[in-house]
Coordinates of C-alpha atoms and ligand atoms in Angstrom, one line a residue:
X555 CA -1.0 24.6 45.7
X556 CA 0.9 21.9 47.6
X557 CA 4.7 22.0 47.6
X558 CA 4.8 18.8 45.5
X559 CA 2.7 20.4 42.8
X560 CA 4.9 23.5 42.9
X561 CA 7.9 21.3 42.1
X562 CA 6.2 20.2 38.9
X563 CA 4.9 23.6 37.7
X564 CA 7.5 26.1 38.9
X565 CA 10.7 25.6 37.0
X566 CA 13.3 27.4 35.1
X567 CA 13.7 26.2 31.5
X568 CA 17.5 26.5 31.4
X569 CA 17.8 24.6 34.7
X570 CA 15.6 21.7 33.4
X571 CA 17.5 21.5 30.2
X572 CA 20.8 21.4 32.1
X573 CA 19.4 18.7 34.4
X574 CA 18.2 16.7 31.5
X575 CA 21.5 16.9 29.6
X576 CA 23.4 15.9 32.8
X577 CA 21.3 13.0 33.9
X578 CA 18.6 11.7 31.5
X579 CA 19.6 8.9 29.1
X580 CA 17.2 9.4 26.2
X581 CA 15.8 6.6 24.2
X582 CA 17.1 5.8 20.8
X583 CA 19.5 8.8 20.9
X584 CA 23.2 9.2 20.3
X585 CA 24.0 11.5 23.1
X586 CA 27.0 13.1 21.4
X587 CA 24.4 15.0 19.4
X588 CA 23.5 16.8 22.6
X589 CA 26.9 18.3 22.9
X590 CA 25.9 20.5 19.9
X591 CA 22.2 20.9 20.6
X592 CA 19.6 20.7 23.3
X593 CA 17.2 17.9 23.7
X594 CA 13.5 18.5 22.9
X595 CA 11.6 18.9 26.1
X596 CA 7.8 19.0 26.0
X597 CA 5.8 20.6 28.7
X598 CA 2.1 20.5 27.8
X599 CA -0.4 19.4 25.2
X600 CA -4.0 20.0 24.2
X601 CA -5.8 18.1 21.5
X602 CA -3.4 17.4 18.7
X603 CA -0.9 20.1 19.8
X604 CA 2.0 20.1 22.1
X605 CA 4.2 22.8 23.4
X606 CA 8.0 22.5 24.1
X607 CA 9.9 24.1 27.0
X608 CA 10.6 27.2 24.9
X609 CA 7.0 27.8 24.2
X610 CA 7.1 26.5 20.6
X611 CA 3.8 24.9 19.6
X612 CA 3.5 21.9 17.2
X613 CA 0.7 20.0 15.6
X614 CA 1.9 16.5 16.7
X615 CA 1.5 14.2 13.7
X616 CA 3.4 11.5 15.6
X617 CA 0.9 11.3 18.6
X618 CA 3.5 11.6 21.2
X619 CA 6.4 10.5 19.1
X620 CA 5.5 6.8 18.8
X621 CA 1.8 6.8 17.5
X622 CA 0.1 6.3 20.9
X623 CA -1.7 9.3 22.2
X624 CA -4.7 8.5 20.1
X625 CA -7.4 10.5 21.9
X626 CA -5.2 13.5 22.0
X627 CA -3.6 15.5 24.8
X628 CA -5.1 17.3 27.8
X629 CA -8.1 15.1 28.3
X630 CA -9.5 16.0 31.7
X631 CA -11.7 13.0 31.9
X632 CA -8.7 10.7 31.5
X633 CA -6.8 12.4 34.3
X634 CA -10.0 12.3 36.5
X635 CA -10.8 8.6 36.2
X636 CA -7.1 7.7 36.9
X637 CA -7.1 10.1 39.9
X638 CA -10.4 8.6 41.3
X639 CA -9.3 5.1 40.8
X640 CA -5.8 5.7 42.4
X641 CA -7.5 7.1 45.4
X642 CA -9.9 4.2 45.7
X643 CA -7.3 1.4 45.1
X644 CA -4.1 2.1 43.2
X645 CA -2.9 -1.4 42.9
X646 CA -3.4 -5.0 43.5
X647 CA -1.3 -7.8 42.1
X648 CA -2.7 -9.7 39.2
X649 CA -3.0 -12.9 41.1
X650 CA -6.2 -11.3 42.5
X651 CA -8.8 -9.3 40.6
X652 CA -9.8 -5.6 40.7
X653 CA -13.0 -4.0 39.6
X654 CA -11.6 -2.0 36.6
X655 CA -9.5 -5.0 35.4
X656 CA -12.7 -7.1 35.2
X657 CA -14.6 -4.3 33.5
X658 CA -12.0 -3.6 30.9
X659 CA -11.4 -7.3 30.2
X660 CA -15.2 -7.6 29.6
X661 CA -15.1 -4.5 27.3
X662 CA -12.1 -5.7 25.4
X663 CA -13.3 -9.2 24.7
X664 CA -16.6 -7.7 23.4
X665 CA -14.5 -5.9 20.8
X666 CA -12.6 -9.1 19.9
X667 CA -15.0 -11.8 18.9
X668 CA -13.6 -15.3 19.5
X669 CA -11.0 -14.0 22.0
X670 CA -12.4 -14.2 25.5
X671 CA -9.6 -14.2 27.9
X672 CA -7.1 -11.3 28.6
X673 CA -3.7 -11.3 30.3
X674 CA -2.6 -7.8 31.4
X675 CA 0.9 -6.4 31.5
X676 CA 2.4 -3.0 31.1
X677 CA 4.1 -2.7 27.7
X678 CA 3.8 -3.9 24.2
X679 CA 7.0 -5.8 24.4
X680 CA 5.7 -7.6 27.5
X681 CA 2.4 -8.4 25.8
X682 CA 4.4 -10.1 23.0
X683 CA 6.7 -11.9 25.5
X684 CA 3.6 -13.4 27.1
X685 CA 2.4 -14.7 23.7
X686 CA 5.8 -16.3 23.0
X687 CA 5.8 -17.9 26.5
X688 CA 2.2 -19.2 25.8
X689 CA 3.4 -20.8 22.4
X690 CA 6.4 -22.4 24.2
X691 CA 4.5 -23.7 27.1
X692 CA 1.7 -25.1 24.9
X693 CA 4.4 -27.2 23.1
X694 CA 5.7 -28.4 26.4
X695 CA 2.1 -29.2 27.6
X696 CA 1.4 -31.2 24.5
X697 CA 4.8 -32.9 24.6
X698 CA 5.9 -31.7 21.2
X699 CA 8.5 -29.4 19.8
X700 CA 6.3 -26.8 18.2
X701 CA 7.9 -24.0 20.1
X702 CA 9.4 -21.8 17.3
X703 CA 7.9 -18.4 16.5
X704 CA 8.1 -17.0 13.0
X705 CA 8.2 -13.3 12.4
X706 CA 8.2 -11.0 9.4
X707 CA 11.0 -9.0 8.1
X708 CA 10.5 -5.2 8.8
X709 CA 8.1 -5.9 11.6
X710 CA 9.0 -4.8 15.1
X711 CA 7.6 -6.4 18.3
X712 CA 9.5 -4.8 21.2
X713 CA 12.7 -3.9 23.0
X714 CA 13.4 -7.1 25.1
X715 CA 15.8 -9.7 24.0
X716 CA 13.1 -12.2 22.9
X717 CA 11.1 -9.4 21.2
X718 CA 14.2 -8.3 19.3
X719 CA 14.9 -11.9 18.4
X720 CA 11.4 -11.8 16.9
X721 CA 11.8 -8.5 15.1
X722 CA 12.9 -7.9 11.5
X723 CA 14.7 -4.7 12.4
X724 CA 18.3 -5.6 11.9
X725 CA 19.6 -2.3 13.1
X726 CA 17.7 -2.5 16.4
X727 CA 19.2 -5.9 17.0
X728 CA 22.8 -4.9 16.2
X729 CA 25.2 -5.7 19.2
X730 CA 22.5 -7.1 21.4
X731 CA 23.1 -10.8 20.6
X732 CA 23.4 -13.6 21.2
X733 CA 19.6 -14.0 20.8
X734 CA 17.6 -16.9 22.0
X735 CA 16.9 -19.8 19.7
X736 CA 13.5 -20.5 18.4
X737 CA 12.7 -17.6 16.0
X738 CA 12.9 -17.5 12.2
X739 CA 12.1 -14.9 9.7
X740 CA 9.6 -14.7 6.8
X741 CA 9.8 -12.1 4.0
X742 CA 8.2 -8.7 4.3
X743 CA 5.1 -7.6 2.4
X744 CA 6.1 -4.3 0.9
X745 CA 5.2 -4.2 -2.7
X746 CA 7.3 -1.1 -3.4
X747 CA 10.4 -3.1 -2.6
X748 CA 9.1 -6.6 -3.4
X749 CA 11.5 -9.2 -2.0
X750 CA 10.7 -11.3 -5.1
X751 CA 11.1 -8.6 -7.6
X752 CA 7.5 -9.0 -8.8
X753 CA 4.7 -6.6 -9.3
X754 CA 1.2 -6.8 -7.8
X755 CA -1.2 -8.2 -8.9
X756 CA 0.9 -10.6 -11.1
X757 CA 3.0 -11.9 -8.2
X758 CA 0.9 -14.8 -6.9
X759 CA 1.3 -13.0 -3.5
X760 CA 4.7 -14.8 -3.1
X761 CA 5.3 -13.0 0.2
X762 CA 2.4 -14.8 1.7
X763 CA 3.1 -18.2 0.2
X764 CA 6.8 -17.9 1.4
X765 CA 5.5 -18.6 4.9
X766 CA 4.9 -22.2 3.9
X767 CA 8.4 -22.6 2.6
X768 CA 9.9 -21.3 5.8
X769 CA 7.7 -23.7 7.8
X770 CA 9.0 -26.5 5.6
X771 CA 12.6 -25.4 6.0
X772 CA 12.3 -25.0 9.8
X773 CA 10.3 -28.2 10.1
X774 CA 6.5 -28.2 10.6
X775 CA 6.9 -30.1 13.8
X776 CA 8.9 -27.3 15.3
X777 CA 6.9 -24.2 14.3
X778 CA 4.2 -23.2 16.9
X779 CA 3.5 -19.5 16.3
X780 CA 3.7 -16.7 13.8
X781 CA 3.7 -13.1 14.9
X782 CA 2.7 -10.3 12.6
X783 CA 1.9 -6.6 12.8
X784 CA -1.4 -6.4 10.8
X785 CA 0.1 -3.4 9.1
X786 CA 3.8 -2.9 9.7
X787 CA 4.5 0.3 11.6
X788 CA 8.1 1.2 12.5
X789 CA 9.4 -0.8 9.5
X790 CA 7.9 1.8 7.1
X791 CA 4.1 1.7 7.4
X792 CA 3.4 -1.3 5.2
X793 CA -0.2 -2.5 4.6
X794 CA -0.1 -5.9 3.0
X795 CA -2.4 -6.4 -0.1
X796 CA -5.8 -7.8 0.7
X797 CA -5.0 -11.3 -0.5
X798 CA -2.1 -11.6 1.9
X799 CA -3.9 -12.6 5.1
X800 CA -6.3 -15.3 3.8
X801 CA -3.2 -17.1 2.4
X802 CA -1.4 -16.7 5.7
X803 CA -4.4 -17.9 7.6
X804 CA -4.8 -21.0 5.5
X805 CA -1.1 -21.9 5.9
X806 CA -1.3 -21.4 9.7
X807 CA -4.4 -23.6 9.9
X808 CA -2.7 -26.3 7.7
X809 CA 0.3 -26.5 10.0
X810 CA -1.3 -25.8 13.4
X811 CA 0.5 -22.5 13.8
X812 CA -0.8 -20.0 16.4
X813 CA -1.4 -16.7 14.7
X814 CA -0.4 -13.8 16.9
X815 CA -1.4 -10.4 15.7
X816 CA 0.5 -7.5 17.3
X817 CA -2.0 -4.7 17.4
X818 CA 0.3 -2.5 19.6
X819 CA 0.2 0.3 17.0
X820 CA -2.8 -0.5 14.9
X821 CA -5.2 -1.3 17.6
X822 CA -8.0 1.0 18.9
X823 CA -8.8 2.9 15.7
X824 CA -5.5 4.0 14.3
X825 CA -6.1 2.5 10.8
X826 CA -9.8 3.4 10.5
X827 CA -11.0 0.1 12.0
X828 CA -11.0 -0.8 15.7
X829 CA -8.2 -3.3 15.0
X830 CA -5.9 -3.4 12.0
X831 CA -6.5 -7.1 11.2
X832 CA -10.2 -6.2 10.6
X833 CA -9.2 -4.8 7.2
X834 CA -8.5 -8.4 6.2
X835 CA -10.1 -11.8 6.2
X836 CA -8.2 -13.3 9.1
X837 CA -8.9 -14.5 12.6
X838 CA -6.0 -14.3 14.9
X839 CA -5.6 -16.7 17.9
X840 CA -3.8 -14.2 20.1
X841 CA -4.0 -10.4 19.9
X842 CA -1.4 -8.2 21.7
X843 CA -2.2 -4.5 22.5
X844 CA -0.7 -1.5 24.3
X845 CA -0.1 2.1 23.2
X846 CA -3.5 3.3 22.0
X847 CA -5.4 1.1 24.5
X848 CA -5.2 3.9 27.1
X849 CA -3.7 6.4 24.7
X850 CA -0.6 6.2 26.9
X851 CA -2.1 8.2 29.7
X852 CA -1.1 5.2 31.8
X853 CA 1.0 2.2 30.9
X854 CA -1.1 -0.9 30.2
X855 CA -0.9 -3.8 27.8
X856 CA -2.9 -6.9 27.1
X857 CA -2.5 -10.3 25.5
X858 CA -6.0 -11.6 24.5
X859 CA -6.4 -15.2 23.6
X860 CA -9.0 -17.7 22.3
X861 CA -10.5 -20.0 24.9
X862 CA -8.8 -23.0 23.3
X863 CA -5.5 -21.5 24.2
X864 CA -6.5 -20.6 27.7
X865 CA -7.9 -24.1 28.2
X866 CA -4.5 -25.6 27.4
X867 CA -3.4 -24.2 30.8
X868 CA -6.2 -25.7 32.9
X869 CA -5.2 -28.8 34.7
X870 CA -5.3 -30.5 38.0
X871 CA -4.0 -28.0 40.6
X872 CA -1.6 -30.6 41.9
X873 CA 0.3 -30.3 38.5
X874 CA 3.0 -27.8 39.6
X875 CA 4.0 -26.4 36.2
X876 CA 1.0 -26.7 33.9
X877 CA -0.6 -23.3 34.5
X878 CA 0.8 -20.1 33.1
X879 CA 3.5 -19.2 35.6
X880 CA 3.9 -15.6 34.7
X881 CA 3.4 -12.4 36.6
X882 CA 4.0 -8.7 35.9
X883 CA 3.9 -6.5 38.9
X884 CA 2.6 -3.5 37.0
X885 CA -0.1 -5.7 35.3
X886 CA -1.9 -4.9 38.5
X887 CA -1.9 -1.1 38.3
X888 CA -5.5 -0.1 38.3
X889 CA -4.9 3.4 36.9
X890 CA -4.2 1.7 33.5
X891 CA -7.5 -0.1 33.5
X892 CA -9.4 3.0 34.4
X893 CA -7.6 4.9 31.7
X894 CA -8.3 2.2 29.1
X895 CA -12.0 2.1 30.0
X896 CA -12.3 5.9 29.7
X897 CA -10.2 5.8 26.5
X898 CA -12.7 3.3 25.0
X899 CA -15.6 5.5 26.0
X900 CA -14.0 8.5 24.3
X901 CA -13.2 6.5 21.2
X902 CA -16.8 5.2 20.9
X903 CA -18.7 8.4 21.9
X904 CA -16.6 10.6 19.7
X905 CA -16.7 8.1 16.8
X906 CA -12.9 8.3 16.5
X907 CA -12.5 5.1 14.5
X908 CA -14.8 6.6 11.8
X909 CA -12.9 9.9 12.0
X910 CA -9.6 8.0 11.5
X911 CA -11.2 6.3 8.5
X912 CA -12.6 9.5 6.9
X913 CA -9.9 11.9 7.7
X914 CA -7.4 9.2 7.1
X915 CA -8.6 8.7 3.5
X916 CA -8.2 12.5 3.1
X917 CA -4.7 12.3 4.6
X918 CA -3.7 9.6 2.1
X919 CA -5.3 11.5 -0.8
X920 CA -3.5 14.7 0.1
X921 CA -0.2 12.9 0.6
X922 CA -0.7 11.2 -2.7
X923 CA -0.5 14.6 -4.3
X924 CA 3.2 14.6 -3.3
X925 CA 3.8 11.5 -5.4
X926 CA 5.0 13.6 -8.4
X927 CA 7.8 15.1 -6.3
X928 CA 11.1 13.6 -7.5
X929 CA 12.0 12.5 -4.0
X930 CA 8.7 10.8 -3.1
X931 CA 9.0 7.1 -4.0
X932 CA 5.9 5.7 -2.4
X933 CA 3.0 6.9 -0.3
X934 CA 1.1 4.2 1.6
X935 CA -1.0 3.6 4.7
X936 CA -4.5 3.1 6.1
X937 CA -6.5 5.5 8.2
X938 CA -4.5 8.0 10.2
X939 CA -1.4 6.0 9.7
X940 CA 0.7 6.9 6.7
X941 CA 4.2 6.5 5.3
X942 CA 6.0 8.6 2.7
X943 CA 9.1 6.7 1.4
X944 CA 11.8 9.2 0.3
X945 CA 14.2 8.4 -2.5
X946 CA 17.2 10.1 -3.9
X947 CA 16.3 9.0 -7.3
X948 CA 12.8 8.0 -8.5
X949 CA 13.8 5.6 -11.3
X950 CA 16.5 3.7 -9.3
X951 CA 14.4 3.9 -6.1
X952 CA 17.6 4.6 -4.2
X953 CA 16.6 5.6 -0.7
X954 CA 17.6 9.0 0.7
X955 CA 20.3 8.9 3.4
X956 CA 19.7 9.3 7.1
X957 CA 21.1 12.8 7.0
X958 CA 18.5 13.8 4.4
X959 CA 15.8 12.2 6.5
X960 CA 16.9 14.1 9.6
X961 CA 17.0 17.4 7.6
X962 CA 13.5 16.7 6.2
X963 CA 12.1 16.0 9.7
X964 CA 13.8 19.1 11.1
X965 CA 12.4 21.3 8.3
X966 CA 8.9 19.9 8.9
X967 CA 9.2 20.7 12.6
X968 CA 10.3 24.3 11.6
X969 CA 7.0 24.5 9.9
X970 CA 5.3 23.6 13.3
X971 CA 4.5 19.9 12.6
X972 CA 6.1 16.9 14.2
X973 CA 6.4 13.7 12.2
X974 CA 8.4 10.5 12.8
X975 CA 10.6 8.4 10.6
X976 CA 12.0 4.9 10.3
X977 CA 14.7 5.1 12.9
X978 CA 17.7 2.7 13.1
X979 CA 15.4 0.0 11.8
X980 CA 16.2 -1.4 8.4
X981 CA 19.8 -1.2 7.1
X982 CA 19.9 1.4 4.3
X983 CA 16.2 1.8 4.4
X984 CA 15.5 4.3 7.2
X985 CA 13.8 6.5 4.6
X986 CA 10.1 6.5 5.4
X987 CA 8.4 9.5 7.1
X988 CA 5.7 8.3 9.5
X989 CA 2.5 10.4 9.9
X990 CA 0.1 9.3 12.6
X991 CA -1.7 12.2 14.3
X992 CA -4.2 11.7 17.1
X993 CA -7.5 10.3 15.9
X994 CA -9.3 13.6 16.6
X995 CA -7.7 15.6 13.8
X996 CA -9.8 17.4 11.2
X997 CA -9.2 17.9 7.5
X998 CA -7.9 21.3 8.2
X999 CA -5.2 19.8 10.5
X1000 CA -4.3 17.4 7.7
X1001 CA -3.9 20.3 5.3
X1002 CA -1.5 21.8 7.8
X1003 CA 0.4 18.6 8.1
X1004 CA 0.7 18.0 4.3
X1005 CA 1.7 21.6 3.7
X1006 CA 4.6 21.2 6.3
X1007 CA 5.6 17.8 4.9
X1008 CA 5.8 19.3 1.4
X1009 CA 8.0 22.2 2.5
X1010 CA 10.1 19.8 4.6
X1011 CA 10.7 17.5 1.6
X1012 CA 11.6 20.5 -0.6
X1013 CA 14.0 22.0 1.9
X1014 CA 15.5 18.8 3.2
X1015 CA 16.1 16.7 0.1
Ligands
PLP1477 C1 4.2 -3.0 16.6 C2 4.8 -2.9 18.0 N1 4.9 -3.9 18.8 C3 5.4 -3.8 20.1 C4 6.0 -2.7 20.4 C5 6.7 -2.6 21.8 O1 5.9 -1.8 22.6 P1 6.6 -1.2 24.0 O2 7.5 -0.1 23.5 O3 5.4 -0.6 24.7 O4 7.3 -2.3 24.7 C6 6.1 -1.6 19.6 C7 6.8 -0.3 20.0 O5 6.9 0.6 19.3 C8 5.5 -1.7 18.3 O6 5.6 -0.7 17.4

């Protein structure tokens, strides 16, 4: 074993914890908490299970914490293709091409009929930033003001300032303003807490029609894009009703609004279809992707567009500003493309989209059995992508507090299962458990997850 490898494998747990506590600034974490407790440190994973530094094993129903390790942990073939590609050519800037970039772009556009051009980056936020820049530049190129992007309440599109400006997660935005102009919100599509106080199906799908009103208020001449998660993820796992997207599509077509579908979480099988939008009658103009694209074995993201959009940027080479003047250094890392290609092979060869559909239906059925519990307000989802909304009181639908959520998630972990939860997202409504295991899980794994969730709710609420 080389010395470098020894550094990674020979360590003392207490020393690592001490180094982590002293130097690592964790994501989305109030570090004061670590004065009382140790951070969770994971050391290995196999299939749907991970092990922490103390040797505790968990069934990871969060797919790496943020629903992204879709093909599961410990895939030797993923490591091997990345290794081989890195030895051959680790990197070349995206202004040029590489073999795996071309191969993966070809594969991806086969999966996305109508979208035939792909722009690569390295995070979901970045993929969305590219889409916003495209909308804005198209307005410039056409000499109009259609540069605003609408977004939906409770949707999340990323961590950068523009992505936060386009995210309906008030708590994530707190204290990071001022935000750039050019973003406006449309209502969310969660029936359980209908923003119009109506009940489906007698609601005229007001949440979808509200888009037209917002476009009118903002000025149809100023609205160029609409970004939506096909099924809201971090905002509480919210699949809109089936009528929602055809109405949205019609309004976008009527007002010439570019429809951007953020498939960062839903994409690549999570919901039981290859892409979340395929559950609905809708045809996006731009699709953004990351997380499950390479199951997070390597960072990579993509912004796929229709040729009409790409063609907007074709002009006489003497025009200095008319092409898409954007570059991401790490959009040229070839390990990500190799990983994405192998990820797709695994998803297809092992029929993981179908597994997500079948085992996902089972998951939702089994979670549905918890609906009688006095603290379970709503169970919803699609595929291996489920949310359990916890309430203090079923009739008033008052949400449980964040302390209760934390206690429930801790109690579930004590049962050997990791789940996520809405986290500093929606004021007063960080009360949905997120369950999104790797797409390889079996019904027996689901039984284990549901049993732990049941115990967690009973103990924590
Ligand atoms: C729907 C959605 N879009 C975009 C992002 C941002 O992705 P990243 O964290 O890779 O920038 C996330 C992250 O959780 C997400 O859930």
